Amino acid sequence: MASLVAVFDLDGTLLDSDEALVAPFVRLGVPRESVTFGHTLADECSRLGLAVDDYLDAYDPDQATAFAGADELVNRLGRWAVCSNKHARSGPYELSRLGWAPEVALFADAFGGRGKTLGPVLDRLGLGADEILFVGDTEHDRRCAEEVGCAFAWAGWNPRAVPTPGDEVLAHPLEVLALLERAA
């Protein structure tokens, strides 16, 4: 069996972006503790009574940084992809800024206004669910993997991740490499 292809959520998984994501809401008058994660920007803006364009105008795409080890991880991967609820106005810029070039990178606009799903990523990669490992940091990420029946691992390096007992939890991004090799 060939090694699995890693597919990553972006915010909270490869990018340490919580502060970058919250800051525009705070600038727009939303209390920090009211902001939640793991869904589309459009849904969160709607929930908080804000316009997506106002949020995007206040967002600084240079503020998010890679988690320690994430840059080394993606530079050691052959094929890899991104499946993210991040808005397409900032996601490609952030990937480019970091020098990251996944084979496929799909953002919120690729999912018809709904939350991300792995089906379009699988189609673009030309792979089946049994050929990928999805790595994420939210329950929504876990559900995305369950919906298509692929392997899932929690980005446990993000302290906000709350795994379910029995789930695969990785403590550092480079542990993805060992998990991919173990599956080979």
Short mmCIF file of C-alpha atoms in Angstrom, two decimals:
data_model
loop_
_atom_site.label_atom_id
_atom_site.label_comp_id
_atom_site.label_asym_id
_atom_site.label_seq_id
_atom_site.Cartn_x
_atom_site.Cartn_y
_atom_site.Cartn_z
CA MET A 1 0.00 0.00 0.00
CA ALA A 2 1.26 3.51 -0.83
CA SER A 3 1.66 6.11 1.86
CA LEU A 4 -1.38 8.21 2.67
CA VAL A 5 -1.60 11.78 1.37
CA ALA A 6 -1.96 14.35 4.15
CA VAL A 7 -4.80 16.84 3.90
CA PHE A 8 -4.79 19.64 6.46
CA ASP A 9 -7.20 22.13 7.85
CA LEU A 10 -5.34 25.46 7.86
CA ASP A 11 -6.33 27.70 10.78
CA GLY A 12 -5.55 26.08 14.11
CA THR A 13 -3.83 23.14 12.41
CA LEU A 14 -0.91 24.43 10.34
CA LEU A 15 -1.41 28.09 11.25
CA ASP A 16 -1.37 29.43 14.79
CA SER A 17 -4.03 31.92 13.83
CA ASP A 18 -6.48 32.22 16.71
CA GLU A 19 -5.37 35.76 17.60
CA ALA A 20 -5.31 36.80 13.93
CA LEU A 21 -8.86 35.46 13.50
CA VAL A 22 -10.24 37.05 16.66
CA ALA A 23 -8.58 40.49 16.30
CA PRO A 24 -10.87 41.75 13.48
CA PHE A 25 -13.97 40.83 15.45
CA VAL A 26 -12.63 42.71 18.47
CA ARG A 27 -11.76 45.73 16.27
CA LEU A 28 -15.36 45.63 15.05
CA GLY A 29 -16.69 45.71 18.64
CA VAL A 30 -17.28 42.02 19.38
CA PRO A 31 -16.19 40.85 22.83
CA ARG A 32 -13.27 38.39 22.49
CA GLU A 33 -15.09 35.70 24.47
CA SER A 34 -18.03 35.78 22.02
CA VAL A 35 -15.92 34.55 19.07
CA THR A 36 -16.07 30.83 18.27
CA PHE A 37 -14.07 28.58 15.89
CA GLY A 38 -14.64 25.69 13.50
CA HIS A 39 -17.21 27.07 11.06
CA THR A 40 -17.33 29.37 8.07
CA LEU A 41 -16.55 33.05 8.35
CA ALA A 42 -19.94 33.84 6.84
CA ASP A 43 -21.70 31.86 9.57
CA GLU A 44 -19.69 33.49 12.36
CA CYS A 45 -20.20 36.98 10.93
CA SER A 46 -23.92 36.31 10.60
CA ARG A 47 -24.09 35.01 14.17
CA LEU A 48 -22.31 38.13 15.41
CA GLY A 49 -24.25 40.59 13.21
CA LEU A 50 -21.31 41.66 11.02
CA ALA A 51 -20.67 41.89 7.30
CA VAL A 52 -18.03 39.51 5.94
CA ASP A 53 -16.43 42.35 3.94
CA ASP A 54 -16.05 44.45 7.11
CA TYR A 55 -14.32 41.52 8.80
CA LEU A 56 -12.02 40.92 5.83
CA ASP A 57 -11.12 44.61 5.67
CA ALA A 58 -10.07 44.41 9.35
CA TYR A 59 -8.21 41.08 8.99
CA ASP A 60 -4.40 41.15 8.80
CA PRO A 61 -3.26 38.10 6.77
CA ASP A 62 0.34 38.71 7.88
CA GLN A 63 -0.50 38.13 11.55
CA ALA A 64 -1.03 34.33 11.45
CA THR A 65 2.15 32.31 11.91
CA ALA A 66 2.99 28.68 11.31
CA PHE A 67 2.89 26.40 14.34
CA ALA A 68 6.37 25.28 15.36
CA GLY A 69 7.26 22.33 13.13
CA ALA A 70 4.56 23.01 10.51
CA ASP A 71 6.95 24.56 8.01
CA GLU A 72 9.38 21.65 8.32
CA LEU A 73 6.48 19.21 7.97
CA VAL A 74 5.05 20.59 4.74
CA ASN A 75 8.53 20.96 3.25
CA ARG A 76 9.12 17.23 3.83
CA LEU A 77 5.86 16.10 2.26
CA GLY A 78 5.52 15.09 -1.37
CA ARG A 79 1.80 15.37 -2.04
CA TRP A 80 -0.35 17.30 0.39
CA ALA A 81 -3.48 19.42 0.36
CA VAL A 82 -5.45 22.01 2.32
CA CYS A 83 -9.19 21.88 3.03
CA SER A 84 -10.22 24.98 4.95
CA ASN A 85 -13.19 27.14 5.92
CA LYS A 86 -10.86 30.14 5.60
CA HIS A 87 -12.02 32.82 3.18
CA ALA A 88 -10.43 32.65 -0.27
CA ARG A 89 -9.44 36.32 -0.01
CA SER A 90 -6.81 35.52 2.65
CA GLY A 91 -6.07 31.77 2.46
CA PRO A 92 -4.06 31.69 -0.79
CA TYR A 93 -2.14 34.79 0.28
CA GLU A 94 -1.14 33.16 3.58
CA LEU A 95 0.01 29.99 1.83
CA SER A 96 2.08 32.04 -0.60
CA ARG A 97 3.54 34.21 2.16
CA LEU A 98 4.78 31.09 3.93
CA GLY A 99 6.13 29.57 0.71
CA TRP A 100 3.75 26.62 0.99
CA ALA A 101 2.51 25.00 -2.21
CA PRO A 102 -0.03 22.24 -1.57
CA GLU A 103 -1.15 20.25 -4.59
CA VAL A 104 -4.75 21.29 -3.82
CA ALA A 105 -5.94 24.16 -1.61
CA LEU A 106 -9.68 24.63 -1.27
CA PHE A 107 -11.24 27.40 0.79
CA ALA A 108 -14.77 28.40 1.81
CA ASP A 109 -15.78 29.50 -1.68
CA ALA A 110 -15.24 25.95 -2.99
CA PHE A 111 -17.99 24.49 -0.78
CA GLY A 112 -21.06 26.37 -1.96
CA GLY A 113 -21.45 28.52 1.16
CA ARG A 114 -21.55 25.50 3.45
CA GLY A 115 -18.78 24.31 5.71
CA LYS A 116 -15.84 22.52 4.14
CA THR A 117 -16.09 18.93 2.97
CA LEU A 118 -13.39 16.57 1.80
CA GLY A 119 -15.18 15.30 -1.31
CA PRO A 120 -13.96 18.09 -3.62
CA VAL A 121 -10.40 17.66 -2.30
CA LEU A 122 -10.52 13.92 -2.98
CA ASP A 123 -11.83 14.61 -6.49
CA ARG A 124 -9.06 17.08 -7.27
CA LEU A 125 -6.39 14.78 -5.86
CA GLY A 126 -7.85 11.82 -7.73
CA LEU A 127 -7.83 9.76 -4.54
CA GLY A 128 -10.25 7.70 -2.49
CA ALA A 129 -10.98 8.31 1.16
CA ASP A 130 -8.78 5.35 2.12
CA GLU A 131 -5.80 7.16 0.56
CA ILE A 132 -5.79 10.30 2.71
CA LEU A 133 -5.20 11.35 6.30
CA PHE A 134 -7.08 14.49 7.36
CA VAL A 135 -5.46 16.49 10.15
CA GLY A 136 -7.54 19.10 11.97
CA ASP A 137 -8.25 20.85 15.24
CA THR A 138 -12.06 21.01 15.55
CA GLU A 139 -15.00 18.67 15.87
CA HIS A 140 -16.10 19.87 12.44
CA ASP A 141 -12.79 18.59 11.03
CA ARG A 142 -13.39 15.24 12.69
CA ARG A 143 -16.90 15.06 11.18
CA CYS A 144 -15.49 15.91 7.71
CA ALA A 145 -13.24 12.84 7.95
CA GLU A 146 -16.09 10.65 9.21
CA GLU A 147 -18.38 11.77 6.36
CA VAL A 148 -16.00 10.40 3.72
CA GLY A 149 -14.54 7.57 5.82
CA CYS A 150 -10.92 8.68 5.84
CA ALA A 151 -8.34 8.50 8.61
CA PHE A 152 -8.29 11.49 10.97
CA ALA A 153 -5.76 12.84 13.45
CA TRP A 154 -6.11 15.74 15.85
CA ALA A 155 -3.62 18.60 15.71
CA GLY A 156 -2.98 18.19 19.43
CA TRP A 157 -0.29 20.88 19.29
CA ASN A 158 -3.20 23.33 19.28
CA PRO A 159 -4.28 23.62 22.92
CA ARG A 160 -7.82 24.40 21.76
CA ALA A 161 -8.23 20.93 20.17
CA VAL A 162 -10.58 18.69 22.17
CA PRO A 163 -10.20 15.10 20.97
CA THR A 164 -12.63 12.30 21.62
CA PRO A 165 -11.27 9.33 23.60
CA GLY A 166 -9.76 6.79 21.24
CA ASP A 167 -8.92 9.34 18.54
CA GLU A 168 -5.43 9.69 17.09
CA VAL A 169 -3.86 12.76 18.71
CA LEU A 170 -0.55 14.16 17.53
CA ALA A 171 1.53 16.30 19.88
CA HIS A 172 3.74 17.90 17.21
CA PRO A 173 3.32 18.51 13.47
CA LEU A 174 6.27 16.27 12.57
CA GLU A 175 4.39 13.31 14.07
CA VAL A 176 2.25 13.43 10.93
CA LEU A 177 5.23 11.96 9.04
CA ALA A 178 5.41 8.90 11.30
CA LEU A 179 1.66 8.39 11.04
CA LEU A 180 1.82 8.55 7.23
CA GLU A 181 4.68 6.05 7.14
CA ARG A 182 2.95 3.74 9.59
CA ALA A 183 -0.01 3.60 7.21
CA ALA A 184 2.20 2.68 4.25
#
